[in-house]
CSV table of C-alpha atoms in Angstrom, one decimal:
chain,number,residue,atom,x,y,z
H,1,MET,CA,-12.6,-15.7,-4.5
H,2,GLN,CA,-11.5,-14.2,-8.0
H,3,PHE,CA,-8.8,-15.9,-9.9
H,4,GLY,CA,-7.6,-14.5,-13.2
H,5,ILE,CA,-4.4,-13.3,-15.6
H,6,PHE,CA,-2.4,-10.4,-15.5
H,7,THR,CA,-0.3,-9.1,-18.2
H,8,ILE,CA,2.7,-6.5,-18.3
H,9,GLY,CA,2.3,-6.9,-22.2
H,10,ASP,CA,6.1,-7.0,-22.9
H,11,VAL,CA,7.2,-7.3,-26.7
H,12,THR,CA,10.3,-10.1,-26.4
H,13,THR,CA,12.2,-12.3,-28.6
H,14,ASP,CA,11.4,-15.6,-28.1
H,15,PRO,CA,14.7,-17.1,-27.3
H,16,THR,CA,14.3,-20.6,-29.1
H,17,THR,CA,13.2,-19.2,-32.3
H,18,GLY,CA,15.0,-15.8,-32.4
H,19,ARG,CA,11.4,-14.5,-33.7
H,20,THR,CA,10.3,-11.4,-32.0
H,21,PRO,CA,6.7,-10.3,-32.3
H,22,THR,CA,5.5,-7.0,-34.1
H,23,GLU,CA,3.5,-4.7,-31.8
H,24,ALA,CA,0.3,-5.5,-33.3
H,25,GLU,CA,0.9,-9.2,-32.7
H,26,ARG,CA,1.5,-8.3,-29.2
H,27,ILE,CA,-1.7,-6.4,-28.9
H,28,GLU,CA,-3.5,-9.2,-30.4
H,29,ALA,CA,-2.0,-11.6,-28.5
H,30,MET,CA,-3.3,-10.1,-25.1
H,31,THR,CA,-6.7,-9.6,-26.5
H,32,ALA,CA,-6.8,-13.2,-27.1
H,33,ILE,CA,-5.5,-14.3,-23.6
H,34,ALA,CA,-8.3,-12.0,-22.1
H,35,LEU,CA,-10.8,-13.7,-24.1
H,36,LYS,CA,-9.3,-17.2,-23.4
H,37,ALA,CA,-9.3,-16.2,-19.8
H,38,GLU,CA,-13.0,-15.9,-20.0
H,39,GLU,CA,-13.7,-19.0,-22.0
H,40,VAL,CA,-12.1,-21.2,-19.1
H,41,GLY,CA,-13.9,-19.8,-16.1
H,42,LEU,CA,-11.4,-17.1,-15.0
H,43,ASP,CA,-12.5,-14.0,-13.4
H,44,VAL,CA,-10.1,-11.1,-13.9
H,45,PHE,CA,-8.1,-9.9,-17.0
H,46,ALA,CA,-5.8,-7.1,-15.8
H,47,THR,CA,-3.3,-5.2,-18.2
H,48,GLY,CA,-0.1,-2.9,-17.0
H,49,GLU,CA,0.5,0.5,-18.2
H,50,HIS,CA,3.7,1.5,-19.8
H,51,HIS,CA,5.1,4.1,-22.0
H,52,ASN,CA,8.6,2.8,-22.6
H,53,PRO,CA,9.9,-0.3,-25.0
H,54,PRO,CA,9.9,-3.2,-24.9
H,55,PHE,CA,6.1,-2.9,-23.8
H,56,VAL,CA,3.0,-1.9,-25.7
H,57,PRO,CA,0.0,-1.4,-22.7
H,58,SER,CA,-0.1,2.5,-23.1
H,59,SER,CA,-3.5,3.0,-23.3
H,60,PRO,CA,-5.2,0.5,-20.7
H,61,THR,CA,-8.6,1.9,-21.3
H,62,THR,CA,-8.8,1.7,-25.0
H,63,HIS,CA,-7.9,-2.0,-24.8
H,64,LEU,CA,-10.0,-3.1,-21.7
H,65,ALA,CA,-13.0,-1.5,-23.6
H,66,TYR,CA,-12.3,-3.1,-26.9
H,67,ILE,CA,-12.3,-6.4,-24.6
H,68,ALA,CA,-15.2,-5.7,-22.8
H,69,ALA,CA,-17.3,-5.5,-26.3
H,70,LYS,CA,-16.0,-8.9,-26.8
H,71,THR,CA,-16.9,-10.1,-23.2
H,72,THR,CA,-20.0,-10.8,-21.1
H,73,LYS,CA,-18.6,-11.8,-17.5
H,74,LEU,CA,-15.4,-10.8,-17.4
H,75,ARG,CA,-14.0,-8.3,-14.7
H,76,LEU,CA,-11.5,-5.9,-16.3
H,77,SER,CA,-8.6,-4.3,-14.4
H,78,THR,CA,-5.0,-3.0,-14.5
H,79,SER,CA,-2.0,-4.0,-13.0
H,80,THR,CA,-1.3,-1.0,-13.0
H,81,THR,CA,-2.6,2.2,-13.5
H,82,LEU,CA,-0.1,5.1,-13.1
H,83,ILE,CA,-1.4,7.4,-10.3
H,84,THR,CA,2.0,9.2,-10.6
H,85,THR,CA,2.5,10.5,-14.0
H,86,ASN,CA,-1.4,10.4,-15.2
H,87,ASP,CA,-3.5,13.4,-14.1
H,88,PRO,CA,-6.2,12.3,-11.8
H,89,VAL,CA,-9.0,14.4,-13.7
H,90,LYS,CA,-8.2,12.0,-16.9
H,91,ILE,CA,-8.1,8.9,-14.7
H,92,ALA,CA,-11.6,10.0,-13.2
H,93,GLU,CA,-12.9,10.3,-16.9
H,94,ASP,CA,-11.3,7.6,-18.4
H,95,TYR,CA,-12.0,4.8,-15.7
H,96,ALA,CA,-15.8,6.2,-15.5
H,97,PHE,CA,-16.4,6.0,-19.3
H,98,LEU,CA,-14.7,2.5,-19.0
H,99,GLN,CA,-17.8,1.4,-16.5
H,100,HIS,CA,-20.4,2.8,-18.7
H,101,LEU,CA,-19.1,0.6,-21.6
H,102,SER,CA,-18.7,-2.6,-19.6
H,103,GLY,CA,-21.6,-2.5,-17.7
H,104,GLY,CA,-19.7,-2.0,-14.2
H,105,ARG,CA,-17.2,-4.7,-15.0
H,106,ASN,CA,-14.1,-2.8,-14.3
H,107,ASP,CA,-11.9,-1.9,-11.3
H,108,LEU,CA,-8.5,-0.5,-11.2
H,109,MET,CA,-5.3,-0.8,-9.5
H,110,LEU,CA,-3.3,2.2,-9.2
H,111,GLY,CA,0.5,2.4,-8.7
H,112,ARG,CA,3.7,4.4,-9.1
H,113,GLY,CA,5.2,2.4,-11.6
H,114,ASN,CA,9.2,1.6,-11.8
H,115,THR,CA,10.2,3.1,-15.0
H,116,GLY,CA,12.6,6.1,-13.7
H,117,PRO,CA,12.4,7.9,-17.2
H,118,VAL,CA,8.5,8.4,-17.5
H,119,TYR,CA,8.2,10.8,-15.2
H,120,PRO,CA,9.9,13.6,-16.6
H,121,TRP,CA,8.2,12.6,-20.1
H,122,PHE,CA,5.1,13.3,-18.6
H,123,GLY,CA,6.7,16.7,-16.4
H,124,LYS,CA,7.0,14.7,-13.5
H,125,ASP,CA,10.0,14.6,-10.8
H,126,ILE,CA,10.6,10.9,-9.5
H,127,ARG,CA,11.3,12.2,-6.2
H,128,GLN,CA,8.0,13.6,-5.5
H,129,GLY,CA,6.5,9.8,-6.4
H,130,ILE,CA,5.1,9.2,-3.1
H,131,PRO,CA,3.8,12.8,-2.5
H,132,LEU,CA,2.4,12.7,-6.2
H,133,ALA,CA,0.7,9.5,-5.4
H,134,VAL,CA,-1.1,10.9,-2.0
H,135,GLU,CA,-2.4,14.0,-3.8
H,136,ASN,CA,-3.3,12.6,-7.1
H,137,TYR,CA,-5.5,9.9,-5.3
H,138,HIS,CA,-6.8,12.2,-3.2
H,139,LEU,CA,-8.0,14.4,-5.6
H,140,LEU,CA,-9.2,11.3,-7.8
H,141,ARG,CA,-11.5,10.1,-4.9
H,142,ARG,CA,-13.1,13.8,-4.7
H,143,LEU,CA,-13.8,13.8,-8.7
H,144,TRP,CA,-15.9,10.9,-8.2
H,145,ARG,CA,-18.1,11.7,-5.5
H,146,GLU,CA,-18.6,15.7,-5.7
H,147,ARG,CA,-20.2,16.9,-8.6
H,148,SER,CA,-18.4,20.0,-7.9
H,149,VAL,CA,-14.7,20.3,-7.2
H,150,ASN,CA,-12.8,23.2,-6.1
H,151,TRP,CA,-9.6,22.3,-5.2
H,152,GLU,CA,-6.0,23.3,-5.2
H,153,GLY,CA,-2.6,21.4,-4.5
H,154,LYS,CA,0.7,21.0,-5.2
H,155,PHE,CA,1.5,19.5,-8.8
H,156,ARG,CA,-1.6,20.6,-11.2
H,157,THR,CA,-3.4,23.5,-11.6
H,158,PRO,CA,-6.2,24.3,-9.1
H,159,LEU,CA,-9.9,23.2,-10.2
H,160,GLN,CA,-12.6,25.6,-10.2
H,161,GLY,CA,-16.5,24.2,-10.0
H,162,TYR,CA,-15.2,21.2,-12.0
H,163,THR,CA,-17.6,18.1,-12.8
H,164,SER,CA,-16.0,15.0,-13.9
H,165,THR,CA,-17.6,13.4,-17.1
H,166,PRO,CA,-19.3,11.1,-17.4
H,167,TRP,CA,-20.1,10.8,-13.8
H,168,PRO,CA,-19.2,7.3,-12.4
H,169,LEU,CA,-22.3,4.9,-13.2
H,170,ASP,CA,-25.0,4.5,-11.0
H,171,ASP,CA,-23.4,7.0,-8.8
H,172,VAL,CA,-20.6,4.0,-7.9
H,173,PRO,CA,-17.0,5.0,-8.3
H,174,PRO,CA,-14.9,2.0,-9.8
H,175,PHE,CA,-13.2,-0.2,-6.9
H,176,VAL,CA,-9.6,0.8,-6.5
H,177,TRP,CA,-6.6,-1.3,-5.1
H,178,HIS,CA,-3.5,0.1,-4.7
H,179,GLY,CA,-0.5,-1.7,-6.0
H,180,SER,CA,2.7,-1.9,-4.2
H,181,ILE,CA,6.0,-4.5,-4.4
H,182,ARG,CA,8.0,-2.0,-1.7
H,183,SER,CA,6.4,1.2,-0.5
H,184,PRO,CA,4.8,1.0,3.1
H,185,GLN,CA,3.4,4.5,2.4
H,186,ILE,CA,1.2,2.8,-0.5
H,187,ALA,CA,0.2,0.1,1.8
H,188,GLU,CA,-0.8,2.9,4.5
H,189,GLN,CA,-2.8,4.9,1.8
H,190,ALA,CA,-4.9,1.8,0.9
H,191,ALA,CA,-5.7,1.3,4.4
H,192,PHE,CA,-6.5,4.9,5.2
H,193,TYR,CA,-9.2,4.7,2.9
H,194,GLY,CA,-10.5,1.2,3.3
H,195,ASP,CA,-9.6,0.5,-0.4
H,196,GLY,CA,-7.9,-2.9,-1.3
H,197,PHE,CA,-3.9,-3.4,-1.3
H,198,PHE,CA,-2.7,-5.7,-4.2
H,199,HIS,CA,0.9,-7.1,-3.7
H,200,ASN,CA,2.4,-8.5,-6.7
H,201,ASN,CA,4.7,-10.6,-4.7
H,202,ILE,CA,6.6,-12.3,-8.4
H,203,PHE,CA,9.9,-10.7,-6.8
H,204,TRP,CA,9.9,-10.9,-3.3
H,205,ASN,CA,10.3,-13.5,-0.5
H,206,LYS,CA,7.2,-14.5,1.7
H,207,GLU,CA,8.6,-12.7,4.8
H,208,HIS,CA,8.5,-9.2,2.7
H,209,THR,CA,4.9,-10.0,1.2
H,210,ALA,CA,4.0,-10.6,4.9
H,211,SER,CA,5.3,-7.7,6.1
H,212,MET,CA,3.5,-5.3,3.6
H,213,VAL,CA,0.1,-6.8,3.5
H,214,ASN,CA,-0.2,-7.4,7.4
H,215,ARG,CA,1.1,-3.6,7.8
H,216,TYR,CA,-2.0,-2.8,5.6
H,217,ARG,CA,-4.3,-5.0,7.4
H,218,ARG,CA,-3.3,-3.8,10.7
H,219,ARG,CA,-3.7,0.1,9.8
H,220,PHE,CA,-6.9,-0.7,7.9
H,221,GLU,CA,-8.8,-1.8,11.5
H,222,GLU,CA,-6.8,1.0,13.1
H,223,PHE,CA,-8.6,3.3,10.6
H,224,GLY,CA,-11.9,1.9,11.3
H,225,HIS,CA,-12.8,-0.2,8.2
H,226,GLY,CA,-13.5,-3.7,9.7
H,227,ARG,CA,-11.3,-6.1,11.3
H,228,ALA,CA,-7.9,-6.7,9.8
H,229,ASP,CA,-8.5,-10.2,8.6
H,230,GLN,CA,-11.5,-8.4,6.5
H,231,ALA,CA,-9.1,-6.2,4.5
H,232,ILE,CA,-9.3,-6.7,0.9
H,233,VAL,CA,-6.3,-8.3,-0.6
H,234,GLY,CA,-4.9,-9.1,-3.7
H,235,LEU,CA,-1.6,-11.1,-4.8
H,236,GLY,CA,0.2,-11.8,-8.0
H,237,GLY,CA,2.0,-14.8,-9.0
H,238,HIS,CA,3.9,-16.5,-11.7
H,239,VAL,CA,3.4,-20.4,-13.1
H,240,PHE,CA,4.1,-22.2,-15.5
H,241,ILE,CA,2.4,-25.7,-15.6
H,242,GLY,CA,3.5,-29.0,-17.5
H,243,ASP,CA,2.4,-32.5,-17.4
H,244,SER,CA,5.5,-33.1,-15.4
H,245,GLU,CA,7.9,-30.9,-13.4
H,246,ALA,CA,10.9,-31.8,-15.6
H,247,GLU,CA,8.8,-30.8,-18.8
H,248,ALA,CA,8.0,-27.7,-17.2
H,249,LYS,CA,11.4,-26.7,-16.3
H,250,LYS,CA,12.8,-27.7,-19.3
H,251,GLN,CA,10.6,-25.8,-21.8
H,252,PHE,CA,10.4,-22.9,-19.4
H,253,ARG,CA,14.1,-22.3,-18.7
H,254,PRO,CA,15.1,-20.8,-21.9
H,255,TYR,CA,12.6,-18.0,-21.2
H,256,PHE,CA,13.5,-17.3,-17.7
H,257,ASP,CA,17.1,-17.4,-18.7
H,258,ASN,CA,16.3,-14.5,-20.9
H,259,ALA,CA,13.5,-12.7,-19.6
H,260,PRO,CA,13.7,-8.7,-19.5
H,261,VAL,CA,12.6,-8.4,-16.1
H,262,TYR,CA,14.1,-10.9,-14.0
H,263,GLY,CA,16.3,-12.8,-16.4
H,264,HIS,CA,20.1,-13.1,-16.3
H,265,GLY,CA,20.2,-13.5,-12.6
H,266,PRO,CA,19.2,-15.9,-10.1
H,267,SER,CA,18.8,-19.4,-11.5
H,268,LEU,CA,15.3,-20.9,-12.1
H,269,GLU,CA,15.8,-23.0,-9.3
H,270,GLU,CA,17.2,-20.5,-6.9
H,271,PHE,CA,14.5,-17.7,-8.0
H,272,SER,CA,11.5,-20.3,-7.2
H,273,ASP,CA,13.0,-20.9,-3.9
H,274,LEU,CA,13.1,-17.1,-3.2
H,275,THR,CA,9.6,-16.2,-4.8
H,276,PRO,CA,6.4,-17.5,-5.4
H,277,LEU,CA,7.1,-18.8,-8.8
H,278,THR,CA,6.2,-22.1,-9.4
H,279,VAL,CA,7.1,-24.3,-12.5
H,280,GLY,CA,6.1,-27.5,-12.5
H,281,THR,CA,2.6,-29.9,-12.6
H,282,ALA,CA,-0.8,-28.7,-11.6
H,283,GLU,CA,-0.6,-30.3,-8.3
H,284,GLN,CA,2.6,-28.3,-7.7
H,285,VAL,CA,0.9,-25.0,-8.5
H,286,ILE,CA,-1.9,-25.7,-6.1
H,287,GLU,CA,0.1,-26.7,-3.3
H,288,ARG,CA,2.0,-23.8,-3.5
H,289,THR,CA,-0.9,-21.2,-4.3
H,290,MET,CA,-2.4,-22.6,-0.9
H,291,GLN,CA,1.0,-21.5,0.8
H,292,PHE,CA,-0.4,-18.1,0.2
H,293,PRO,CA,-3.2,-17.7,2.7
H,294,GLU,CA,-0.7,-18.8,5.2
H,295,TRP,CA,1.7,-16.1,4.7
H,296,VAL,CA,-0.9,-13.3,4.4
H,297,GLY,CA,-4.3,-14.5,5.8
H,298,ASP,CA,-7.3,-15.3,3.5
H,299,TYR,CA,-7.7,-12.9,0.6
H,300,GLN,CA,-10.0,-11.9,-2.2
H,301,ARG,CA,-8.0,-11.8,-5.6
H,302,GLN,CA,-5.2,-14.2,-6.9
H,303,LEU,CA,-3.7,-12.8,-10.5
H,304,PHE,CA,-1.3,-15.1,-12.5
H,305,LEU,CA,1.1,-13.8,-15.1
H,306,VAL,CA,1.5,-16.6,-17.9
H,307,ASP,CA,2.4,-15.0,-20.8
H,308,HIS,CA,5.9,-13.0,-20.0
H,309,ALA,CA,9.3,-13.0,-21.6
H,310,GLY,CA,8.3,-14.1,-25.2
H,311,LEU,CA,6.3,-17.3,-24.6
H,312,PRO,CA,4.3,-17.9,-27.8
H,313,LEU,CA,0.7,-17.1,-27.7
H,314,GLU,CA,-0.3,-20.9,-28.2
H,315,VAL,CA,1.7,-22.0,-25.3
H,316,VAL,CA,0.1,-18.9,-23.0
H,317,LEU,CA,-3.3,-20.4,-24.3
H,318,ASP,CA,-2.3,-24.0,-23.1
H,319,GLN,CA,-1.3,-22.4,-19.8
H,320,ILE,CA,-4.7,-20.6,-19.1
H,321,GLU,CA,-6.3,-23.7,-20.0
H,322,ARG,CA,-4.3,-25.9,-17.5
H,323,LEU,CA,-5.0,-23.0,-15.0
H,324,GLY,CA,-8.8,-23.3,-15.7
H,325,ARG,CA,-9.5,-26.7,-15.8
H,326,ASP,CA,-6.6,-27.9,-13.6
H,327,VAL,CA,-5.4,-25.5,-10.9
H,328,VAL,CA,-8.2,-22.7,-10.3
H,329,PRO,CA,-11.1,-25.0,-9.5
H,330,GLU,CA,-9.1,-27.1,-6.8
H,331,VAL,CA,-7.7,-23.6,-5.3
H,332,ARG,CA,-11.3,-21.7,-5.0
H,333,ARG,CA,-12.6,-24.9,-3.4
H,334,ARG,CA,-10.1,-25.4,-1.0
H,335,MET,CA,-9.3,-21.3,-0.3
H,336,GLU,CA,-13.2,-21.1,0.3
H,337,ALA,CA,-13.1,-24.4,2.6
H,338,ARG,CA,-10.8,-22.5,5.2
H,339,ARG,CA,-12.3,-18.9,5.1
H,340,PRO,CA,-13.9,-18.0,8.1
H,341,GLU,CA,-17.8,-16.6,7.7
H,342,HIS,CA,-16.9,-13.4,8.3
H,343,VAL,CA,-14.1,-12.7,6.1
H,344,PRO,CA,-15.1,-11.4,2.7
H,345,SER,CA,-14.7,-13.9,-0.3
H,346,ASP,CA,-14.4,-11.6,-2.9
H,347,PRO,CA,-13.4,-7.9,-3.8
H,348,PRO,CA,-16.5,-5.6,-3.9
H,349,THR,CA,-18.0,-5.7,-7.5
H,350,HIS,CA,-20.2,-2.6,-9.0
H,351,ALA,CA,-23.3,-4.8,-7.8
H,352,ALA,CA,-22.2,-5.1,-4.8
H,353,LEU,CA,-21.2,-1.6,-4.0
H,354,LEU,CA,-24.6,-0.5,-5.7
H,355,ALA,CA,-26.3,-2.7,-3.2
H,356,ASP,CA,-24.4,-1.5,0.0
H,357,THR,CA,-24.0,2.2,0.1
H,358,GLU,CA,-22.1,2.0,3.1
H,359,ARG,CA,-19.3,0.2,1.2
H,360,ALA,CA,-19.3,2.5,-1.4
H,361,HIS,CA,-18.9,5.3,1.0
H,362,PRO,CA,-16.7,4.0,4.2
H,363,HIS,CA,-17.1,5.2,7.8
H,364,PHE,CA,-14.4,6.8,7.6
H,365,GLN,CA,-15.1,10.0,6.0
H,366,VAL,CA,-12.4,12.1,4.5
H,367,SER,CA,-12.8,16.0,4.2
H,368,PRO,CA,-11.1,17.9,1.8
H,369,GLY,CA,-7.2,18.8,2.8
H,370,SER,CA,-7.6,16.0,5.7
H,371,LEU,CA,-4.8,13.9,4.4
H,372,PRO,CA,-1.7,16.0,3.8
H,373,GLU,CA,1.0,13.8,2.1
H,374,GLU,CA,3.4,14.9,5.2
H,375,LYS,CA,0.8,13.3,7.4
H,376,LEU,CA,0.7,10.1,5.7
H,377,ASN,CA,4.4,9.5,5.2
H,378,THR,CA,4.6,10.0,9.1
H,379,LYS,CA,1.8,7.1,9.7
H,380,ALA,CA,3.9,5.0,7.1
H,381,GLN,CA,6.9,5.0,9.1
H,382,ALA,CA,5.3,4.1,12.7
């Protein structure tokens, strides 16, 4: 199973000191976080993509390429890549280029984003978010699988004889996750293609998380990609670890109370009851994380948020150290002990996809034009 860190790259004032890092300092901190993740034996570092303050990661492939040059084993991903406001032609080129630079150590998570103004900034209509996601990904798949693409759709100019460059490393496209916290159509899309589904459950109760993942699993099987419990699932989570629960809550509370994403709402205790947020000892984080497969079944990737809300870099690095030393080894052991033999333990890596062309090209073949967005939307409501 893969364990790692994801960041949303917020530039937030430390509520305990009043100091706000510069954008340069925040970018350097994100790099340090990734390097620390590899140092302590974590598997994945994932960065968000944002184009609005107070966030800095507007160019994930630039940053991930820089991190790739400084690491040897770390898997590099996104959380998320905006499939709606980015041109799929540029996504195809950028992430294939990153494949070559990283030796195939990258995958990507596609999502619609949750910031309304970004759509018009990039010339898109937020009311077309779902159709954009469907059409753009359908094109992206073709760009990574067909040497010469002739294509015409609703949301961009047609392509005639287009070849994406560079071509995916070893003829193997990067593995794709579809990330969603609220849209059943995106879970449907992931299932249709046999891709991975990532539910970032930091905001949601377990019933909602289970509903989304189980929809994906059921449709994955119905589309002929394998058994429902073999579908590739990833989860998010938010933790803060201390030597005692009281110490952890005392240290983390001012950051939670002022967090730009969920501060000034439910209390820390209320939010911890409603969502997977865990603030306490390493053993409490272990026990809480081991509840996740009870909700969604055995899954393949667990990413933790540890650097949100203005936490100082030294505190974040200590959190990663605690995860790598005190939490992940035990969770990994317990997860693998409970996993049935027929359920994959890891998401597909480049090496695995290269060795298994059948997994690189799913049994369910999609021909051009066979998935109009109204067909997908209809199925998603079923």
